[in-house]
mmCIF file of C-alpha atoms in Angstrom:
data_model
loop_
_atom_site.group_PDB
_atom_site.id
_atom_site.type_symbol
_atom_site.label_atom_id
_atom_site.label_comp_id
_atom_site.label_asym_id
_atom_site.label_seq_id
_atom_site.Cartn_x
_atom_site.Cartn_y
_atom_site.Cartn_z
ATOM 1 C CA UNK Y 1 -28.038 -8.434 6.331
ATOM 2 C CA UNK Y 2 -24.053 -8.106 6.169
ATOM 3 C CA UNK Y 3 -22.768 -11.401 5.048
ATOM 4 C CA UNK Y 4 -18.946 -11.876 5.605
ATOM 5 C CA UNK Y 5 -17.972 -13.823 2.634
ATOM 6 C CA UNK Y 6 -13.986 -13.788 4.304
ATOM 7 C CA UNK Y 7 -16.085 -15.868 6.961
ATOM 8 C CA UNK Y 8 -17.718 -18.436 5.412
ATOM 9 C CA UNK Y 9 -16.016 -22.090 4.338
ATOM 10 C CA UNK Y 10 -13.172 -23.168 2.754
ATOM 11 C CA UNK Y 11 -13.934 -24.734 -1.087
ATOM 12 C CA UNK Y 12 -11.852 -27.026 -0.037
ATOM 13 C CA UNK Y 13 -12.032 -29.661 2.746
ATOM 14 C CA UNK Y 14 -9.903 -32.117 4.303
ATOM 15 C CA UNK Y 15 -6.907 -30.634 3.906
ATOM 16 C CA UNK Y 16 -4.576 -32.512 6.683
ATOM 17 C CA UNK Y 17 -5.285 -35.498 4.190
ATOM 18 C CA UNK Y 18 -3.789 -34.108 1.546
ATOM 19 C CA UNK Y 19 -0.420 -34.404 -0.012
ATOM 20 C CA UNK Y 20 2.162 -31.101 0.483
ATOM 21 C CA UNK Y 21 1.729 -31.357 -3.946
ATOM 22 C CA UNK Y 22 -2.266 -31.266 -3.701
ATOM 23 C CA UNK Y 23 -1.774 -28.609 -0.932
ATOM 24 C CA UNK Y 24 0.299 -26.120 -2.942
ATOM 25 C CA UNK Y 25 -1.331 -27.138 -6.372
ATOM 26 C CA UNK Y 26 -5.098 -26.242 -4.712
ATOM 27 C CA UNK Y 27 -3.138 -22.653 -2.760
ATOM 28 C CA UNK Y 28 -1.865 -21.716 -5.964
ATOM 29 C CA UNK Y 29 -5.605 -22.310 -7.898
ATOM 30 C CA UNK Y 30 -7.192 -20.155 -5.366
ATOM 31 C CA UNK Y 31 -4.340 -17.517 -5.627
ATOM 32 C CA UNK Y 32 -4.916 -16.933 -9.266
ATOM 33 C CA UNK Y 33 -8.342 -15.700 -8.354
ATOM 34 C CA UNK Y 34 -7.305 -12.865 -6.531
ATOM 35 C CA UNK Y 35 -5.390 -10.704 -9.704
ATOM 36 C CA UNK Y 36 -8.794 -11.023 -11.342
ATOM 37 C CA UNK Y 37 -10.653 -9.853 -7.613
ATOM 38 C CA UNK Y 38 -7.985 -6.846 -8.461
ATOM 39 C CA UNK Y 39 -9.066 -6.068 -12.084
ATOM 40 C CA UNK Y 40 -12.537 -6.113 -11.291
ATOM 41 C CA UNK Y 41 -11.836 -3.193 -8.554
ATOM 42 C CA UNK Y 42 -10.094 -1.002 -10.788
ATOM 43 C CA UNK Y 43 -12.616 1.713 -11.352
ATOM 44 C CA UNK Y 44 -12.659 2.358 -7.926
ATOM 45 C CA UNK Y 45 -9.038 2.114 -7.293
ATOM 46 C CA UNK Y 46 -8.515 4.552 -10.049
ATOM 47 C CA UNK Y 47 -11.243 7.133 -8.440
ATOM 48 C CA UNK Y 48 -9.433 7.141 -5.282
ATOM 49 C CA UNK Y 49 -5.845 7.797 -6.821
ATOM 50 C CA UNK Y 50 -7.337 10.345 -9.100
ATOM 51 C CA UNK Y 51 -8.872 12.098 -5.832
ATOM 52 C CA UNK Y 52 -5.394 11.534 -3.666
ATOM 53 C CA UNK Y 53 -3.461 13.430 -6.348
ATOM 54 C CA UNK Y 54 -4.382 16.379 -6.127
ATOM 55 C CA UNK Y 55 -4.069 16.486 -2.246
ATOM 56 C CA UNK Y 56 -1.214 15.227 -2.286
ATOM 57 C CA UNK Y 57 0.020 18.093 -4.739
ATOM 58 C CA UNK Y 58 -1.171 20.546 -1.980
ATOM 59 C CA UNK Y 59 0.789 18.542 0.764
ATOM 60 C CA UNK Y 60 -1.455 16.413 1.632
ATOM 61 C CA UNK Y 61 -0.785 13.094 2.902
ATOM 62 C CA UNK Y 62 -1.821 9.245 2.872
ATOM 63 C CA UNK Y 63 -2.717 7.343 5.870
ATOM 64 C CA UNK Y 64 -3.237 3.301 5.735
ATOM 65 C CA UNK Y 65 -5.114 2.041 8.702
ATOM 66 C CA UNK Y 66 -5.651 -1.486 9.532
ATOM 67 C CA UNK Y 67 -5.248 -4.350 12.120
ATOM 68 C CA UNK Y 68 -3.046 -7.748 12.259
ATOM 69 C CA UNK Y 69 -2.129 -8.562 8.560
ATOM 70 C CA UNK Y 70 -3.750 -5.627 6.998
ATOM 71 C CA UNK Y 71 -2.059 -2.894 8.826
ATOM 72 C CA UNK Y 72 1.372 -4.570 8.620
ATOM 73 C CA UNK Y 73 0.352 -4.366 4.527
ATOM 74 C CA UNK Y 74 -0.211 -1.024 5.263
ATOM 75 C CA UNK Y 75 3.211 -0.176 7.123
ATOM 76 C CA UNK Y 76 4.892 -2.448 4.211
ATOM 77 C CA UNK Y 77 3.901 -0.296 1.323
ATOM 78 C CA UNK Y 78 4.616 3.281 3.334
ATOM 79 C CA UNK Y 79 7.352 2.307 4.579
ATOM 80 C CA UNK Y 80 9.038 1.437 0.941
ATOM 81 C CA UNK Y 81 8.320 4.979 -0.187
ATOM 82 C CA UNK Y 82 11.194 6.798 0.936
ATOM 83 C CA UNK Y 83 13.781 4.211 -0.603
ATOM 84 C CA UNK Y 84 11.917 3.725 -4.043
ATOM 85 C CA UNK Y 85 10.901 7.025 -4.283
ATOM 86 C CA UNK Y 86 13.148 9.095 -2.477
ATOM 87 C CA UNK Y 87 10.431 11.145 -0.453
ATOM 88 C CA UNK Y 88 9.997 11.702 3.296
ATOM 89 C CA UNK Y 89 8.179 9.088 5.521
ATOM 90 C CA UNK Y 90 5.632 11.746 6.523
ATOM 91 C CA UNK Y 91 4.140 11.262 3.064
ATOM 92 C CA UNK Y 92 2.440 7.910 3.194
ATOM 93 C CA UNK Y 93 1.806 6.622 6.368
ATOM 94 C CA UNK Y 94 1.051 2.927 7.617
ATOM 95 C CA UNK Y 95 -0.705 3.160 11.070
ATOM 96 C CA UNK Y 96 -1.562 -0.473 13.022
ATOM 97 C CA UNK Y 97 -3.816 -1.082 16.028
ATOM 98 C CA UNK Y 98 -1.466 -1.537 18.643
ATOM 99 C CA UNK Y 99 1.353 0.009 17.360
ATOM 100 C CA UNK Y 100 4.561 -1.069 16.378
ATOM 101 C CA UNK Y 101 4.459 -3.855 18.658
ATOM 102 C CA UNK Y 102 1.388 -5.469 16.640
ATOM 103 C CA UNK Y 103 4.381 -5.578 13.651
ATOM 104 C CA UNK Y 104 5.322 -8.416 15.017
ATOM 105 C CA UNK Y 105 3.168 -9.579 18.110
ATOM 106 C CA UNK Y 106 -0.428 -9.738 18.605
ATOM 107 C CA UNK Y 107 -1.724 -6.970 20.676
ATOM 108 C CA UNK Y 108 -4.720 -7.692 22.764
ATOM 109 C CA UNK Y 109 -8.277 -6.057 22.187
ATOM 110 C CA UNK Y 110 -6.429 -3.405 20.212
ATOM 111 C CA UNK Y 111 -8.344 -3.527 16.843
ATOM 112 C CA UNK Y 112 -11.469 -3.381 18.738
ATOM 113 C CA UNK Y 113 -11.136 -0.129 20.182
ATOM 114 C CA UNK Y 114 -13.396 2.173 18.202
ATOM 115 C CA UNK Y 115 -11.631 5.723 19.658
ATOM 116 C CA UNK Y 116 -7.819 5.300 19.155
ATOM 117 C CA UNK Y 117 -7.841 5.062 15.363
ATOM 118 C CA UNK Y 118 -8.810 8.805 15.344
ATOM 119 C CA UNK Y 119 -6.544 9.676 18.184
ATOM 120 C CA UNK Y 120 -3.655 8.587 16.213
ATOM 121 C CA UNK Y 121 -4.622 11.014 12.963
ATOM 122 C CA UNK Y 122 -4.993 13.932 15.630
ATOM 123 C CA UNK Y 123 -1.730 13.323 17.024
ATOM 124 C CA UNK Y 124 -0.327 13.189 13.322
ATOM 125 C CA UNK Y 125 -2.059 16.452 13.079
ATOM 126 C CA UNK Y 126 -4.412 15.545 10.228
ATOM 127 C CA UNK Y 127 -6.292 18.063 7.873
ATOM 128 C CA UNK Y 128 -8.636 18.180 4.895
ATOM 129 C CA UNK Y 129 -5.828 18.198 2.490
ATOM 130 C CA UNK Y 130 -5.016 14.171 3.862
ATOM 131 C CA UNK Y 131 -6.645 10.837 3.115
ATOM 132 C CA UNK Y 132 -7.317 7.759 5.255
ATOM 133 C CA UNK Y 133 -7.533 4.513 3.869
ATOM 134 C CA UNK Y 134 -8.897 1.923 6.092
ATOM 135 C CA UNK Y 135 -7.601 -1.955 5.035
ATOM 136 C CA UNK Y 136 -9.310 -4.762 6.623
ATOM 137 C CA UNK Y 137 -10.495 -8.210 4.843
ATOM 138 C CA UNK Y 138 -13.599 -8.081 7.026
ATOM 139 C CA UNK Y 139 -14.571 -4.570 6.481
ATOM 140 C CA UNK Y 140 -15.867 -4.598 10.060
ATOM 141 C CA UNK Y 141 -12.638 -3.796 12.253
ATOM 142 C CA UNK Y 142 -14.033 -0.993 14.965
ATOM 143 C CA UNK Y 143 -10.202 0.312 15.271
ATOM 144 C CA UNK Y 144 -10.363 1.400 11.732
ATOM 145 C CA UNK Y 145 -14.357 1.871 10.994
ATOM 146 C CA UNK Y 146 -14.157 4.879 13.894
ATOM 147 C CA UNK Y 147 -11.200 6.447 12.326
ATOM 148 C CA UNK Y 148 -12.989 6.661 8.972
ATOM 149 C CA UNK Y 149 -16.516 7.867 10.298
ATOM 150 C CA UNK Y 150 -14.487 10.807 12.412
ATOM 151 C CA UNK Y 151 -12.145 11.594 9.582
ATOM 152 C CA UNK Y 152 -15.416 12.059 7.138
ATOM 153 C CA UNK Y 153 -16.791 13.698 9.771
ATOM 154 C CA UNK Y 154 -14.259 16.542 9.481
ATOM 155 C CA UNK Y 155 -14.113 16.638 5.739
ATOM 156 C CA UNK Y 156 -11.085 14.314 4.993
ATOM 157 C CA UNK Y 157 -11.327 11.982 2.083
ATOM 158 C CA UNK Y 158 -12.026 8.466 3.057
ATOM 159 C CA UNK Y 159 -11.220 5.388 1.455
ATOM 160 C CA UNK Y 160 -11.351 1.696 2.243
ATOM 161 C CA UNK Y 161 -9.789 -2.021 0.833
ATOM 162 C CA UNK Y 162 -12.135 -4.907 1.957
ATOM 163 C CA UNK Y 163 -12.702 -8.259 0.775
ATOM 164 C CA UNK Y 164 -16.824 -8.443 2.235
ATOM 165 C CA UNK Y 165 -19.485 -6.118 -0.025
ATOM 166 C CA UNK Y 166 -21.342 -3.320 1.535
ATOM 167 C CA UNK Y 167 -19.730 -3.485 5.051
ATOM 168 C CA UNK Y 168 -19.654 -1.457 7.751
ATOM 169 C CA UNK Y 169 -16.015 -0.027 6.522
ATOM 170 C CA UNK Y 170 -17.365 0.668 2.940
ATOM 171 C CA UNK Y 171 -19.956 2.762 4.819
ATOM 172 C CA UNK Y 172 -17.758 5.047 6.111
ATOM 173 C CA UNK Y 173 -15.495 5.444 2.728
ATOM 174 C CA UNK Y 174 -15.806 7.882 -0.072
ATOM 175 C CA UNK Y 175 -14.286 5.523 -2.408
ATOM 176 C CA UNK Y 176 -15.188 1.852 -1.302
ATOM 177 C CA UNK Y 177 -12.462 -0.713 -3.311
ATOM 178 C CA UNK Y 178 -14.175 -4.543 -2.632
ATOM 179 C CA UNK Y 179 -11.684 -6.812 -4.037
ATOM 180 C CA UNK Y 180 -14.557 -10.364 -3.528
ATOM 181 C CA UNK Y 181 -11.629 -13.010 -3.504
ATOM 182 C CA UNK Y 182 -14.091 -15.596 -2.287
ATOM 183 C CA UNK Y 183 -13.547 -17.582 1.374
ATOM 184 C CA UNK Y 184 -10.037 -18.574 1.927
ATOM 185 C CA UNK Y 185 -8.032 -21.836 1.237
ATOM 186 C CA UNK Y 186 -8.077 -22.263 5.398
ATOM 187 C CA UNK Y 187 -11.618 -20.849 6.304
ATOM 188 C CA UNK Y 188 -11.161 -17.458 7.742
ATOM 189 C CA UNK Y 189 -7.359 -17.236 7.007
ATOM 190 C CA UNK Y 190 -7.650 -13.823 5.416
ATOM 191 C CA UNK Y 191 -3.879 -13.291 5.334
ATOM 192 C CA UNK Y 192 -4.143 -15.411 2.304
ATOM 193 C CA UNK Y 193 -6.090 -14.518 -0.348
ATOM 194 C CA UNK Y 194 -7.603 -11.259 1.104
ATOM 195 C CA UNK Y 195 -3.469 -10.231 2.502
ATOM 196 C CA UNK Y 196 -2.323 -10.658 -1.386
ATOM 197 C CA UNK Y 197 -4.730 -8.659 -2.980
ATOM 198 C CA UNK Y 198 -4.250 -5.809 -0.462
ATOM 199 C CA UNK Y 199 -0.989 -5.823 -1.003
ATOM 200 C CA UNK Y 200 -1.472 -5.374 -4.817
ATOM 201 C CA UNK Y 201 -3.822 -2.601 -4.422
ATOM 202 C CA UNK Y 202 -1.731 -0.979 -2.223
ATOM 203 C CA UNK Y 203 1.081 -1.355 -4.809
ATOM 204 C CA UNK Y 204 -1.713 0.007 -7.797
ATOM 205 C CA UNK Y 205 -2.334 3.268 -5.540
ATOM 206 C CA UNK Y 206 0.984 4.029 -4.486
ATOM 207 C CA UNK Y 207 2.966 3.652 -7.091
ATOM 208 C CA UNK Y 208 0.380 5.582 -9.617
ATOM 209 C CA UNK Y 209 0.271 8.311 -7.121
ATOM 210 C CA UNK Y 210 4.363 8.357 -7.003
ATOM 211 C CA UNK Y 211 4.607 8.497 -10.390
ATOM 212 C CA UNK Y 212 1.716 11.008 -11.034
ATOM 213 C CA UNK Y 213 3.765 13.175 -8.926
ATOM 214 C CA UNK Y 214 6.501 12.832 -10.925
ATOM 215 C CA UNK Y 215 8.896 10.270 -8.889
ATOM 216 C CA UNK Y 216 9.149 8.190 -12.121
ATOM 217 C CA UNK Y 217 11.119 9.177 -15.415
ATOM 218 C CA UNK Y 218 10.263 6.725 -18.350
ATOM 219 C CA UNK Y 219 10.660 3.525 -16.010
ATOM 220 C CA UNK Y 220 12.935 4.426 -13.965
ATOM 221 C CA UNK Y 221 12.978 4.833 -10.144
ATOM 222 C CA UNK Y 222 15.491 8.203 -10.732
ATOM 223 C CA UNK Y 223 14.842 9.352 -6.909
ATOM 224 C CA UNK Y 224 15.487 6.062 -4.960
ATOM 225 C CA UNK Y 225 17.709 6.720 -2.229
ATOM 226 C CA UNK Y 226 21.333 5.209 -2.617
ATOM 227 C CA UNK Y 227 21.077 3.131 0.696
ATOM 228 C CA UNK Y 228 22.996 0.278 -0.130
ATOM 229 C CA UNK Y 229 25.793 -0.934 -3.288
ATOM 230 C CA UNK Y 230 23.205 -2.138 -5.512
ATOM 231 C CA UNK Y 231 21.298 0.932 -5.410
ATOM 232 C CA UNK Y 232 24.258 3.202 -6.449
ATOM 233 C CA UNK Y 233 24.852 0.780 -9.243
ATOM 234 C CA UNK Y 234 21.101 1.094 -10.868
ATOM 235 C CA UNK Y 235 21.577 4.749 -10.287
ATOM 236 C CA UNK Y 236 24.989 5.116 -12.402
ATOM 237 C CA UNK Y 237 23.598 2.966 -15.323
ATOM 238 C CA UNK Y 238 20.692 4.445 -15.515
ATOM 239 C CA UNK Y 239 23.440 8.146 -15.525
ATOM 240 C CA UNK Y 240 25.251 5.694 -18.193
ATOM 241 C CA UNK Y 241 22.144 5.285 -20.328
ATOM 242 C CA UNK Y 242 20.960 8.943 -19.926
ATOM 243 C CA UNK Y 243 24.061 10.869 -20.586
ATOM 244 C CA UNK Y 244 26.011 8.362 -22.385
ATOM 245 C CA UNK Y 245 29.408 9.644 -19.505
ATOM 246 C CA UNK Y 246 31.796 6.746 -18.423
ATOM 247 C CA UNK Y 247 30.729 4.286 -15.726
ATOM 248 C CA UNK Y 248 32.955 5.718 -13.083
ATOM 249 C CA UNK Y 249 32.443 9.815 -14.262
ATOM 250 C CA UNK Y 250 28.214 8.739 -14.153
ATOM 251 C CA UNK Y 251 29.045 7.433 -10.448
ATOM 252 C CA UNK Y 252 30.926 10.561 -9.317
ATOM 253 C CA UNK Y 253 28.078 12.460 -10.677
ATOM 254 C CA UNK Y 254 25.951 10.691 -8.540
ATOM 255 C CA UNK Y 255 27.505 10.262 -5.418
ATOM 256 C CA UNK Y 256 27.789 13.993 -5.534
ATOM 257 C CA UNK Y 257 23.764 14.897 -5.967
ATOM 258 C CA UNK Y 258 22.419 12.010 -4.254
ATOM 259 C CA UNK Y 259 19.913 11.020 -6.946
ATOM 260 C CA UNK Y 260 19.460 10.222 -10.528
ATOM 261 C CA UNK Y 261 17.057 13.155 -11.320
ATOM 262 C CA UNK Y 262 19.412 15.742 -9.673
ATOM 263 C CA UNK Y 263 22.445 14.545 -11.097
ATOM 264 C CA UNK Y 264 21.270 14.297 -14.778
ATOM 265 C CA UNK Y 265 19.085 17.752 -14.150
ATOM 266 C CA UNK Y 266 22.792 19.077 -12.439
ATOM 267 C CA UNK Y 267 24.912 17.727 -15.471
ATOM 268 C CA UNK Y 268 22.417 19.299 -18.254
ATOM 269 C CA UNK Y 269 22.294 22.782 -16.538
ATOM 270 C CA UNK Y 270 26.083 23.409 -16.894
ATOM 271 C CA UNK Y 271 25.716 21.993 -21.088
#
């Protein structure tokens, strides 16, 4: 039988009795437990980057999929793809039951509709060369379980990040990452424990897959988009660094391709 560990009671009890210190001191214990959740997934978080590369390198894409906290995780990580690595938002794509409404406000009944999570990869026109990743703490969210049956259905690689073994989500998934953070500080709150290890997982697979596709030089992010002051500074010192110009002749240099990578690749085709 399909236990829901996310479900089941808090280690902790009492907790309107206890001081804001005890509080914070018995968050932060349980919090520590989740990077080690995270390790112990690793072999499956690597198989599913090492199967999205390749796809990707054919122009494939990534779609996240989840409901309330796990699809806004999902929306979070896309949507920082385009500034940190300087590629369209088509690439990696965060999709929420919902909507964009659900970013901020609940929408009603909307996770539980078993039919729309597929709709929304057909009207993103999705293919075999793509791959869904369903989040959801509970692993039993009918919003994201249908998309992944239908998408494995037609052939697309299927993945999944759930905080319950064996669910109905894993099911469904070629490449099933459980991260088992144990029940939540406030039973059932699985923004907590279960929302902070999704979000590092989701960092792990994007950011290998970014720099596996060659968005990364050393350590550097040299295809960030200049979108704001700070930005163009990084960019010139890391010119600085490469080239060994002048600050200001680095910046010019810059400004004028748009990106680290092209302006150092621009500078060194004219040596």
């Amino acid at each position: 039988m399909f236990t829901k560990i996310t479900e089941q009671s808090s280690l902790y009890n009492d907790l309107e009795k206890k001081s804001v210190l005890e509080l914070l001191q018995d968050i932060n214990a349980e919090d520590q437990k989740v990077a080690l959740a995270t390790r112990e997934a690793i072999p499956q978080i690597e198989k599913l980057v090492s199967l999205i590369i390749p796809r990707m390198e054919k122009g494939g894409r990534l779609f996240y999929m989840g409901a309330g906290t796990s699809g806004r995780l999902g929306v979070l990580d896309a949507s920082e793809i385009p500034p940190t690595f300087g590629m369209p938002p088509t690439l990696i794509v965060g999709l929420i039951a919902g909507g964009d409404t659900a970013l901020r406000n609940p929408v009603e009944n909307a996770e539980d509709d078993a039919e729309r999570g597929w709709q929304e990869l057909v009207e993103h026109d999705i293919n075999e060369n793509d791959t869904v990743v369903g989040i959801a703490a509970s692993g039993t969210t009918p919003y994201v379980v249908g998309a992944l049956r239908e998408a494995r259905r037609h052939g697309i690689l299927t993945g999944c990040i759930t905080s319950n073994p064996d669910s109905p989500m894993a099911a469904e998934s070629d490449v099933a990452i459980e991260m088992i953070v144990g029940p939540e500080f406030v039973t059932g709150s699985s923004r907590m424990k279960s929302g902070t290890g999704q979000k590092m997982i989701l960092n792990m697979i994007s950011t290998a897959v970014m720099i596996k596709l060659g968005r990364v030089k050393g350590n550097r992010m040299v295809n960030m988009q200049l979108s704001n002051i700070k930005l163009v500074d990084r960019g010139t010192r890391m010119i600085v660094d490469e080239l060994g110009l002048p600050y200001d002749e680095a910046k010019a240099l810059l400004l004028q391709h748009g990106s680290v990578k092209k302006a150092v690749d621009a500078y060194r085709s004219r040596m």
